Amino acid sequence: MSQSQLRTVSVSVSVGPLSPADVVAVARHGAAVELSGESLAAMATSRKVIEALVEDDVPHYGVSTGFGALATKQIPLELRTQLQRSLIRSHAASSGAEVDREVIRGLMLNRLSTMATGRTGVRPLVAQAYAGILNAGITPVVGEYGSLGCSGDLAPLAHCALALMGEGQVRNNQGELVAAAEALAAAGLEPVELREKEGLALINGTDGMLGMLIMASADLHRLLKTADLAAAMSIEGLLGTDAVLAEDLHALRPHPGQIAAAANMRTVLAGSALIEEQKHAGQDAQHRFTRVQDAYSLRCAPQVHGAARATLAHVESVAGYELSSAIDNPVVTLDGRVESNGNFHGAPVGYALDFLAIAVADLASMSERRTDRFLDSARSHGLNAFLADDPGVDSGHMIAQYTQAGIVSELKRLANPASVDSIPSSAMQEDHVSMGWSAGLKLRRALDGLTRVLAIELLTSARALDMRDGGVGSSRSAPAVTAVRREIRTVVAGPGTDRYLSPEIEAVRLLVDSGVLLDAVEQAAGSALN
């Protein structure tokens, strides 16, 4: 489905959970949202519970009290509207670089979904106005610093609530920086005056980190298949063996992810003349296969890629539980109680984000090692040093591997878990926090790094294969590999004397990012990778 088609899709937000695909469609592709009648009825019912407490002499957190360490102070009725307004203004305290639009849209959709369960006590009109902001393409401006991932993503969510009030800055549908009041007016939307508990309901949730987890999972599915493709191309380009990919060998250690990775690599290498040549002695002894075993970065790729898939499977189970959750504090229970709780703590999501960062770093590390083997004439089995056209005069892909090494080094630093670093806040009332928002932001940077590392490996293996067989026109590669090489050659010229390399890396990065190379494999092989 094209991006323009996705924009016309309407995602129904009801009392049940969204799907990960719903989140990606709204956050990344601008799909519209629509609140169901069931959700509007559920919100109206729970709002009556809150309104019944408004004049109660007993203090109720978020309804008639202050917040956090100030929860012991009861607020007079005439100051309750100011209480909600002050909460949002004071909590909209982010700083730093502006967070990507898709992260904020994902955050807003997840918060809207929780409101739609009817467990937060907001009026239906609050949720309808929130949906209106999403549908108008208005994106509140949020800085990268401000969330500790406990009591939810407080500062980022507060900026979104501030826009709902007609305050703060936003990006309109054209990406222009404008005042929230101006953007709302242009979209025909009215600012909302928040009432009892509504300010708190708008900022208590793991919505931002959950959105980042869901989009990262979607990206990693594509990158794992791309890693399988890259590893298979490197095996072929380095005149390795596909014997280690045999189905029965992987059945001996039946991790599903490992089995899927090995199957993908077999699909990519099916029909490779270069691989077959290594299995049979030819007249030219120089080309006979004499190695008993390939290096681990080639031989063990299915095992490592499979472990990353297992991590992703766990992460997606966490995301599923979170999508099915109604996170707020206090929460309106199904039987009409208003109860404080700790469901806003981001540890489950923060851990999952950190787990993925570890897997991403390892995938990139292995890719870089495969690339390096192409550049060392002692290990590349007949290729020029650094794949240079004229070694000494030309440097070939020498510095492309430096770029990979620099990225991989950073990915190892980004793999250091954010979730182990808790800093107490709110006068020790919030004395343990998840740092899940930070884990999400660094994972996004890590995925960008992995994309670039894989692009360089693919660029390098395509060059090596061209140097072996004279180019795509005389390819002895597997049909799937030939198709990928041909796709790469539409944006990058074949081997020759040194050229300006940075644009070539970027061109292949865009191919990886778009999924075009995986499409080429599917068309050539007759089946999609798993």
Coordinates of C-alpha atoms in Angstrom, one line a residue:
M1 CA 0.0 0.0 0.0
S2 CA 1.4 3.4 -1.0
Q3 CA 1.9 6.2 1.5
S4 CA -0.9 8.2 -0.1
Q5 CA -3.3 5.3 0.2
L6 CA -2.3 4.8 3.9
R7 CA -3.2 8.4 4.6
T8 CA -6.8 7.7 3.4
V9 CA -7.0 4.6 5.7
S10 CA -9.0 5.3 8.9
V11 CA -7.8 3.5 12.0
S12 CA -10.7 2.8 14.5
V13 CA -9.8 3.5 18.1
S14 CA -12.1 1.7 20.4
V15 CA -12.1 0.1 23.9
G16 CA -9.9 -2.8 22.6
P17 CA -6.2 -2.7 21.7
L18 CA -4.7 -1.2 18.6
S19 CA -2.5 -3.4 16.4
P20 CA 1.1 -2.6 15.8
A21 CA 0.2 -2.0 12.2
D22 CA -2.3 0.6 13.3
V23 CA 0.3 2.4 15.2
V24 CA 2.7 2.4 12.3
A25 CA 0.0 3.6 9.9
V26 CA -0.9 6.6 12.0
A27 CA 2.5 7.5 13.4
R28 CA 4.6 7.0 10.3
H29 CA 2.2 7.3 7.3
G30 CA -0.4 9.8 8.6
A31 CA -3.5 7.5 8.6
A32 CA -6.6 9.1 10.1
V33 CA -8.2 8.0 13.3
E34 CA -11.8 7.5 14.3
L35 CA -13.3 7.0 17.7
S36 CA -15.8 4.2 17.9
G37 CA -19.3 4.7 19.4
E38 CA -18.4 2.0 22.0
S39 CA -15.4 4.1 23.2
L40 CA -17.4 7.3 23.4
A41 CA -20.0 5.5 25.5
A42 CA -17.3 4.0 27.8
M43 CA -15.8 7.5 28.3
A44 CA -19.1 9.1 29.1
T45 CA -19.8 6.4 31.7
S46 CA -16.5 6.7 33.5
R47 CA -16.7 10.5 33.4
K48 CA -19.8 10.3 35.6
V49 CA -17.7 8.4 38.2
I50 CA -15.2 11.3 38.3
E51 CA -17.9 14.0 38.4
A52 CA -19.5 12.2 41.4
L53 CA -16.3 12.7 43.3
V54 CA -15.8 16.4 42.5
E55 CA -17.6 17.7 45.6
D56 CA -16.6 14.8 47.9
D57 CA -15.0 15.9 51.1
V58 CA -12.6 12.9 50.9
P59 CA -9.5 13.8 48.8
H60 CA -9.1 11.9 45.5
Y61 CA -5.7 12.0 43.8
G62 CA -5.8 13.9 40.5
V63 CA -9.4 15.0 41.1
S64 CA -9.1 17.2 44.2
T65 CA -5.4 17.0 45.1
G66 CA -2.0 18.2 43.9
F67 CA 0.3 15.8 42.1
G68 CA 3.4 13.8 42.9
A69 CA 5.0 14.8 46.1
L70 CA 2.2 17.5 46.5
A71 CA -0.5 14.8 46.5
T72 CA -1.4 15.5 50.1
K73 CA -2.7 19.0 49.4
Q74 CA -6.4 19.2 48.8
I75 CA -7.4 21.8 46.2
P76 CA -10.5 24.0 46.6
L77 CA -13.3 23.5 44.0
E78 CA -12.8 27.0 42.5
L79 CA -9.1 26.2 41.7
R80 CA -9.6 22.8 40.1
T81 CA -9.5 24.2 36.5
Q82 CA -6.4 26.1 37.3
L83 CA -4.9 23.0 38.8
Q84 CA -5.3 21.1 35.5
R85 CA -3.9 24.0 33.5
S86 CA -1.0 24.5 35.9
L87 CA -0.2 20.8 35.7
I88 CA 0.2 20.8 32.0
R89 CA 2.1 24.0 31.8
S90 CA 4.6 23.0 34.4
H91 CA 5.1 19.5 33.1
A92 CA 5.7 20.7 29.5
A93 CA 9.4 21.2 30.4
S94 CA 11.3 19.3 27.7
S95 CA 14.5 20.5 26.2
G96 CA 16.9 19.6 23.5
A97 CA 16.6 18.6 19.8
E98 CA 13.1 18.3 18.5
V99 CA 11.8 14.8 18.5
D100 CA 10.7 13.2 15.2
R101 CA 7.2 13.7 14.1
E102 CA 6.4 10.0 13.9
V103 CA 7.4 9.5 17.6
I104 CA 5.0 12.2 18.7
R105 CA 2.2 10.9 16.5
G106 CA 2.7 7.4 17.9
L107 CA 2.7 8.8 21.5
M108 CA -0.5 10.7 20.8
L109 CA -2.3 7.7 19.3
N110 CA -1.3 5.4 22.2
R111 CA -2.6 8.0 24.7
L112 CA -5.8 8.3 22.7
S113 CA -6.3 4.5 22.7
T114 CA -6.0 4.5 26.5
M115 CA -8.6 7.3 26.8
A116 CA -10.9 5.3 24.5
T117 CA -11.0 2.4 27.0
G118 CA -13.0 4.5 29.3
R119 CA -10.7 3.8 32.2
T120 CA -9.2 7.4 32.5
G121 CA -12.3 9.4 33.3
V122 CA -11.9 12.0 30.6
R123 CA -14.9 13.5 28.8
P124 CA -15.5 12.2 25.3
L125 CA -14.9 15.7 23.9
V126 CA -11.2 15.6 25.1
A127 CA -10.6 12.4 23.2
Q128 CA -12.4 13.8 20.1
A129 CA -10.3 17.0 20.2
Y130 CA -7.1 14.9 20.5
A131 CA -8.2 12.8 17.5
G132 CA -8.9 16.0 15.7
I133 CA -5.3 17.2 16.2
L134 CA -3.9 13.9 14.8
N135 CA -6.2 14.0 11.8
A136 CA -5.2 17.6 11.1
G137 CA -1.6 16.6 10.9
I138 CA -0.7 18.9 13.8
T139 CA 2.4 17.8 15.7
P140 CA 3.3 19.3 19.1
V141 CA 7.0 20.3 19.4
V142 CA 8.8 18.2 22.0
G143 CA 12.4 18.3 23.0
E144 CA 14.3 15.0 23.5
Y145 CA 15.0 15.5 27.2
G146 CA 12.2 15.5 29.8
S147 CA 10.9 12.0 30.3
L148 CA 12.2 9.6 33.0
G149 CA 9.9 6.9 31.8
C150 CA 8.0 6.7 35.1
S151 CA 4.6 8.3 35.9
G152 CA 4.7 7.8 32.1
D153 CA 6.3 10.0 29.5
L154 CA 5.3 13.1 31.5
A155 CA 7.0 16.0 29.7
P156 CA 6.4 14.8 26.1
L157 CA 2.7 14.0 26.8
A158 CA 2.4 17.4 28.6
H159 CA 3.5 19.2 25.4
C160 CA 0.7 17.4 23.5
A161 CA -1.8 18.3 26.2
L162 CA -0.6 21.9 26.0
A163 CA -1.3 22.0 22.3
L164 CA -4.8 20.7 23.1
M165 CA -5.2 23.7 25.4
G166 CA -4.2 26.0 22.5
E167 CA -0.8 26.8 24.0
G168 CA 2.8 26.1 23.0
Q169 CA 4.3 25.5 19.6
V170 CA 3.5 22.9 17.0
R171 CA 4.3 21.8 13.4
N172 CA 1.3 22.2 11.1
N173 CA 0.5 19.7 8.4
Q174 CA 3.1 21.4 6.1
G175 CA 5.8 21.1 8.8
E176 CA 5.8 24.8 9.6
L177 CA 6.5 25.9 13.1
V178 CA 3.5 27.8 14.4
A179 CA 1.7 28.6 17.6
A180 CA -0.7 25.9 18.7
A181 CA -3.7 28.3 18.8
E182 CA -3.0 29.3 15.2
A183 CA -2.8 25.7 14.1
L184 CA -6.0 24.7 15.9
A185 CA -7.8 27.7 14.4
A186 CA -6.6 26.9 10.9
A187 CA -7.9 23.3 11.3
G188 CA -11.2 24.4 12.6
L189 CA -10.5 23.0 16.1
E190 CA -11.3 24.7 19.5
P191 CA -8.9 24.7 22.4
V192 CA -10.1 22.5 25.3
E193 CA -10.4 23.7 28.9
L194 CA -9.5 20.7 31.0
R195 CA -11.5 19.7 34.0
E196 CA -11.0 17.4 37.0
K197 CA -8.5 14.6 36.4
E198 CA -8.2 15.3 32.7
G199 CA -4.8 16.9 32.8
L200 CA -3.4 13.9 34.7
A201 CA -5.1 11.5 32.3
L202 CA -3.4 13.1 29.4
I203 CA 0.2 12.7 30.8
N204 CA 0.3 9.4 32.7
G205 CA 1.4 6.7 30.3
T206 CA 4.2 4.8 28.6
D207 CA 2.9 5.9 25.2
G208 CA 6.0 7.5 23.7
M209 CA 8.3 4.6 24.5
L210 CA 5.7 2.1 23.4
G211 CA 5.4 3.9 20.0
M212 CA 9.1 3.8 19.6
L213 CA 9.2 0.1 20.4
I214 CA 6.5 -0.7 17.9
M215 CA 8.2 1.3 15.1
A216 CA 11.6 -0.2 16.0
S217 CA 10.2 -3.7 15.8
A218 CA 8.7 -3.0 12.3
D219 CA 12.1 -1.7 11.1
L220 CA 14.0 -4.6 12.6
H221 CA 11.9 -7.1 10.8
R222 CA 13.1 -5.6 7.5
L223 CA 16.6 -5.2 8.7
L224 CA 16.9 -8.8 9.9
K225 CA 15.9 -10.0 6.4
T226 CA 18.4 -7.5 4.9
A227 CA 21.1 -8.9 7.2
D228 CA 20.3 -12.4 6.0
L229 CA 20.6 -11.2 2.4
A230 CA 23.9 -9.4 3.1
A231 CA 25.4 -12.4 4.9
A232 CA 24.4 -14.7 2.0
M233 CA 25.9 -12.3 -0.6
S234 CA 29.1 -12.2 1.5
I235 CA 29.3 -16.0 1.6
E236 CA 29.0 -16.0 -2.2
G237 CA 31.4 -13.1 -2.7
L238 CA 34.0 -14.7 -0.4
L239 CA 33.7 -18.1 -2.2
G240 CA 32.3 -19.7 1.0
T241 CA 30.1 -22.7 1.4
D242 CA 26.4 -23.0 1.8
A243 CA 26.7 -26.5 3.3
V244 CA 26.4 -25.0 6.8
L245 CA 22.9 -23.7 5.9
A246 CA 21.5 -27.2 5.4
E247 CA 18.0 -27.5 6.9
D248 CA 18.8 -30.7 8.8
L249 CA 21.8 -29.1 10.6
H250 CA 19.6 -26.3 11.9
A251 CA 16.9 -28.7 12.9
L252 CA 19.5 -30.0 15.4
R253 CA 19.2 -26.7 17.3
P254 CA 15.6 -25.8 16.5
H255 CA 15.5 -22.1 17.5
P256 CA 12.8 -20.7 15.2
G257 CA 14.7 -17.5 14.4
Q258 CA 17.8 -19.5 13.5
I259 CA 15.8 -21.8 11.2
A260 CA 14.2 -18.8 9.5
A261 CA 17.6 -17.1 9.0
A262 CA 19.2 -20.2 7.5
A263 CA 16.2 -20.7 5.2
N264 CA 16.4 -17.1 4.0
M265 CA 20.1 -17.5 3.2
R266 CA 19.4 -20.7 1.3
T267 CA 16.8 -18.9 -0.7
V268 CA 19.2 -16.1 -1.6
L269 CA 22.0 -18.5 -2.6
A270 CA 19.8 -21.0 -4.5
G271 CA 21.3 -21.6 -8.0
S272 CA 24.6 -19.9 -7.4
A273 CA 27.2 -21.0 -9.9
L274 CA 29.9 -19.4 -7.8
I275 CA 29.0 -21.6 -4.8
E276 CA 28.8 -24.7 -7.0
E277 CA 32.2 -24.1 -8.4
Q278 CA 33.7 -24.4 -5.0
K279 CA 32.1 -27.8 -4.5
H280 CA 33.7 -29.4 -7.6
A281 CA 37.3 -29.4 -8.6
G282 CA 37.9 -27.5 -11.8
Q283 CA 40.7 -27.4 -14.2
D284 CA 42.0 -24.3 -12.5
A285 CA 43.3 -25.4 -9.1
Q286 CA 43.3 -21.8 -8.0
H287 CA 39.5 -21.9 -7.8
R288 CA 39.1 -25.2 -6.0
F289 CA 37.4 -25.1 -2.6
T290 CA 40.0 -26.1 0.0
R291 CA 38.7 -24.5 3.2
V292 CA 37.2 -26.9 5.7
Q293 CA 35.3 -24.1 7.5
D294 CA 34.4 -20.5 6.9
A295 CA 34.9 -17.8 9.5
Y296 CA 32.3 -17.4 12.2
S297 CA 30.9 -14.2 10.7
L298 CA 29.8 -16.3 7.7
R299 CA 29.2 -19.7 9.2
C300 CA 27.4 -18.5 12.3
A301 CA 25.2 -15.8 10.8
P302 CA 22.0 -17.8 11.1
Q303 CA 22.7 -18.4 14.8
V304 CA 23.3 -14.7 15.6
H305 CA 20.5 -13.5 13.3
G306 CA 18.2 -16.1 14.9
A307 CA 19.1 -14.8 18.4
A308 CA 18.1 -11.3 17.3
R309 CA 14.8 -12.7 16.0
A310 CA 14.2 -14.4 19.4
T311 CA 14.8 -11.1 21.1
L312 CA 12.4 -9.4 18.7
A313 CA 9.7 -12.0 19.4
H314 CA 9.9 -11.3 23.1
V315 CA 9.8 -7.6 22.5
E316 CA 6.7 -7.9 20.4
S317 CA 5.0 -9.9 23.1
V318 CA 5.7 -7.0 25.5
A319 CA 4.3 -4.5 23.0
G320 CA 1.2 -6.7 22.7
Y321 CA 0.6 -6.5 26.4
E322 CA 1.2 -2.8 26.5
L323 CA -1.2 -2.2 23.6
S324 CA -3.9 -4.1 25.6
S325 CA -3.3 -2.0 28.6
A326 CA -5.2 1.1 30.0
I327 CA -2.4 3.0 31.8
D328 CA -3.4 5.9 34.0
N329 CA -3.1 6.9 37.7
P330 CA -5.6 6.9 39.2
V331 CA -7.7 4.6 37.0
V332 CA -11.4 4.1 36.9
T333 CA -12.0 0.4 37.3
L334 CA -14.7 -1.6 35.5
D335 CA -16.8 -1.6 38.7
G336 CA -16.5 2.2 39.2
R337 CA -13.7 2.5 41.7
V338 CA -11.1 5.2 41.3
E339 CA -7.8 3.6 42.4
S340 CA -4.2 4.7 42.5
N341 CA -1.7 2.2 41.0
G342 CA 1.8 1.9 39.6
N343 CA 1.0 0.7 36.0
F344 CA 2.6 3.8 34.6
H345 CA 6.1 2.5 35.4
G346 CA 8.0 2.0 32.1
A347 CA 10.3 -0.9 33.1
P348 CA 8.7 -3.6 30.9
V349 CA 9.0 -1.3 27.8
G350 CA 12.4 0.1 28.8
Y351 CA 13.9 -3.3 29.2
A352 CA 12.5 -4.4 25.8
L353 CA 14.0 -1.3 24.1
D354 CA 17.4 -2.0 25.7
F355 CA 17.3 -5.7 24.6
L356 CA 16.8 -4.7 21.0
A357 CA 19.7 -2.2 21.2
I358 CA 21.9 -5.1 22.2
A359 CA 20.7 -7.3 19.3
V360 CA 21.2 -4.4 16.8
A361 CA 24.7 -3.8 18.0
D362 CA 25.6 -7.5 17.5
L363 CA 24.0 -7.7 14.0
A364 CA 26.1 -4.7 12.9
S365 CA 29.3 -6.0 14.5
M366 CA 29.0 -9.3 12.5
S367 CA 28.2 -7.4 9.3
E368 CA 31.3 -5.2 9.7
R369 CA 33.5 -8.3 10.2
R370 CA 32.2 -9.8 6.9
T371 CA 32.9 -6.6 5.1
D372 CA 36.4 -6.5 6.4
R373 CA 37.2 -9.9 5.0
F374 CA 36.6 -8.6 1.5
L375 CA 39.2 -5.9 1.9
D376 CA 42.1 -8.1 3.1
S377 CA 43.8 -9.8 0.2
A378 CA 45.0 -12.6 2.5
R379 CA 41.4 -13.5 3.3
S380 CA 39.4 -12.5 0.3
H381 CA 40.4 -15.4 -1.9
G382 CA 41.7 -13.7 -5.0
L383 CA 40.3 -10.2 -4.8
N384 CA 42.4 -7.0 -5.0
A385 CA 43.4 -5.4 -1.7
F386 CA 40.5 -3.2 -0.4
L387 CA 38.7 -4.0 -3.7
A388 CA 40.8 -1.2 -5.2
D389 CA 40.9 -1.0 -9.0
D390 CA 44.7 -0.4 -8.8
P391 CA 45.8 -1.0 -5.2
G392 CA 48.2 1.7 -4.1
V393 CA 46.9 4.2 -6.6
D394 CA 43.3 3.5 -5.4
S395 CA 42.1 2.8 -1.9
G396 CA 38.8 1.1 -2.9
H397 CA 36.5 0.5 0.1
M398 CA 39.2 1.0 2.7
I399 CA 37.5 4.0 4.4
A400 CA 34.0 2.6 3.9
Q401 CA 35.0 -0.1 6.4
Y402 CA 36.3 2.7 8.7
T403 CA 32.8 4.2 8.6
Q404 CA 31.3 0.9 9.5
A405 CA 33.8 0.5 12.4
G406 CA 32.9 3.9 13.7
I407 CA 29.2 3.2 13.6
V408 CA 29.7 -0.3 15.2
S409 CA 31.7 1.3 18.0
E410 CA 28.9 3.8 18.7
L411 CA 26.3 1.0 18.6
K412 CA 28.2 -0.8 21.3
R413 CA 27.9 2.4 23.4
L414 CA 24.2 2.7 22.6
A415 CA 23.8 -0.9 23.7
N416 CA 24.6 0.1 27.2
P417 CA 21.2 -0.2 28.9
A418 CA 19.3 3.0 29.9
S419 CA 17.0 1.0 32.1
V420 CA 19.6 0.4 34.7
D421 CA 20.1 4.1 35.4
S422 CA 17.4 5.3 37.8
I423 CA 17.5 8.8 39.2
P424 CA 15.0 9.7 42.0
S425 CA 12.7 12.7 41.4
S426 CA 9.8 14.6 42.9
A427 CA 11.2 14.9 46.4
M428 CA 11.8 11.1 46.5
Q429 CA 8.2 10.3 45.9
E430 CA 9.2 9.0 42.4
D431 CA 12.3 7.3 43.7
H432 CA 12.7 4.7 40.9
V433 CA 12.3 5.4 37.2
S434 CA 12.7 3.4 34.0
M435 CA 14.5 5.8 31.6
G436 CA 12.5 4.0 28.9
W437 CA 12.1 7.2 26.8
S438 CA 15.9 7.5 26.6
A439 CA 16.1 3.8 25.7
G440 CA 13.7 4.4 22.8
L441 CA 15.6 7.4 21.4
K442 CA 19.0 5.6 21.5
L443 CA 17.4 2.6 19.9
R444 CA 16.2 4.7 17.0
R445 CA 19.8 6.0 16.5
A446 CA 21.1 2.4 16.7
L447 CA 18.7 1.2 14.0
D448 CA 19.9 4.0 11.7
G449 CA 23.4 2.8 12.3
L450 CA 22.6 -0.8 11.5
T451 CA 21.0 0.3 8.3
R452 CA 24.1 2.1 7.2
V453 CA 26.4 -0.8 8.2
L454 CA 24.3 -3.3 6.2
A455 CA 24.3 -0.9 3.2
I456 CA 28.1 -0.8 3.2
E457 CA 28.3 -4.6 3.4
L458 CA 25.9 -4.9 0.4
L459 CA 27.8 -2.2 -1.5
T460 CA 31.0 -4.0 -0.8
S461 CA 29.8 -7.5 -1.7
A462 CA 28.3 -6.3 -4.9
R463 CA 31.6 -4.7 -5.9
A464 CA 33.5 -7.9 -5.0
L465 CA 31.1 -10.1 -7.1
D466 CA 31.5 -7.7 -10.0
M467 CA 35.2 -8.1 -9.7
R468 CA 34.9 -11.8 -9.7
D469 CA 32.6 -12.3 -12.7
G470 CA 32.9 -9.1 -14.7
G471 CA 29.6 -7.5 -13.7
V472 CA 25.9 -8.2 -13.6
G473 CA 25.8 -8.9 -17.4
S474 CA 28.0 -12.0 -16.9
S475 CA 26.8 -12.8 -13.4
R476 CA 27.6 -16.2 -11.9
S477 CA 25.7 -15.3 -8.8
A478 CA 22.5 -16.9 -7.6
P479 CA 19.4 -15.4 -9.4
A480 CA 18.4 -13.5 -6.2
V481 CA 21.9 -12.1 -5.7
T482 CA 22.0 -11.1 -9.4
A483 CA 18.7 -9.2 -8.9
V484 CA 20.1 -7.4 -5.9
R485 CA 23.3 -6.5 -7.7
R486 CA 21.3 -5.2 -10.6
E487 CA 19.2 -3.0 -8.3
I488 CA 22.4 -1.6 -6.7
R489 CA 23.8 -0.9 -10.1
T490 CA 20.8 1.3 -10.9
V491 CA 22.2 3.8 -8.2
V492 CA 25.9 3.0 -8.0
A493 CA 28.3 2.3 -10.9
G494 CA 30.3 -0.8 -11.0
P495 CA 34.0 -1.2 -10.1
G496 CA 36.5 1.3 -11.4
T497 CA 39.0 3.9 -10.2
D498 CA 38.2 5.6 -6.9
R499 CA 35.1 7.8 -6.8
Y500 CA 33.4 10.0 -4.3
L501 CA 32.1 7.2 -2.0
S502 CA 29.8 8.9 0.4
P503 CA 26.9 9.4 -2.1
E504 CA 27.2 5.8 -3.1
I505 CA 26.8 4.6 0.5
E506 CA 23.8 6.9 1.0
A507 CA 22.2 5.6 -2.3
V508 CA 22.4 2.0 -1.0
R509 CA 21.2 3.0 2.4
L510 CA 18.1 4.4 0.8
L511 CA 17.6 1.1 -1.0
V512 CA 17.9 -0.8 2.3
D513 CA 15.5 1.6 4.0
S514 CA 12.9 1.3 1.3
G515 CA 12.9 -2.5 1.2
V516 CA 13.6 -2.4 -2.6
L517 CA 16.4 -5.0 -2.3
L518 CA 14.1 -7.4 -0.5
D519 CA 11.5 -7.0 -3.2
A520 CA 14.1 -7.8 -5.8
V521 CA 14.9 -11.1 -3.9
E522 CA 11.2 -12.0 -3.8
Q523 CA 10.8 -11.4 -7.5
A524 CA 13.9 -13.4 -8.4
A525 CA 13.4 -16.2 -5.9
G526 CA 9.6 -16.5 -6.3
S527 CA 9.1 -16.2 -2.5
A528 CA 9.6 -13.6 0.2
L529 CA 12.1 -13.9 2.9
N530 CA 10.8 -14.8 6.4

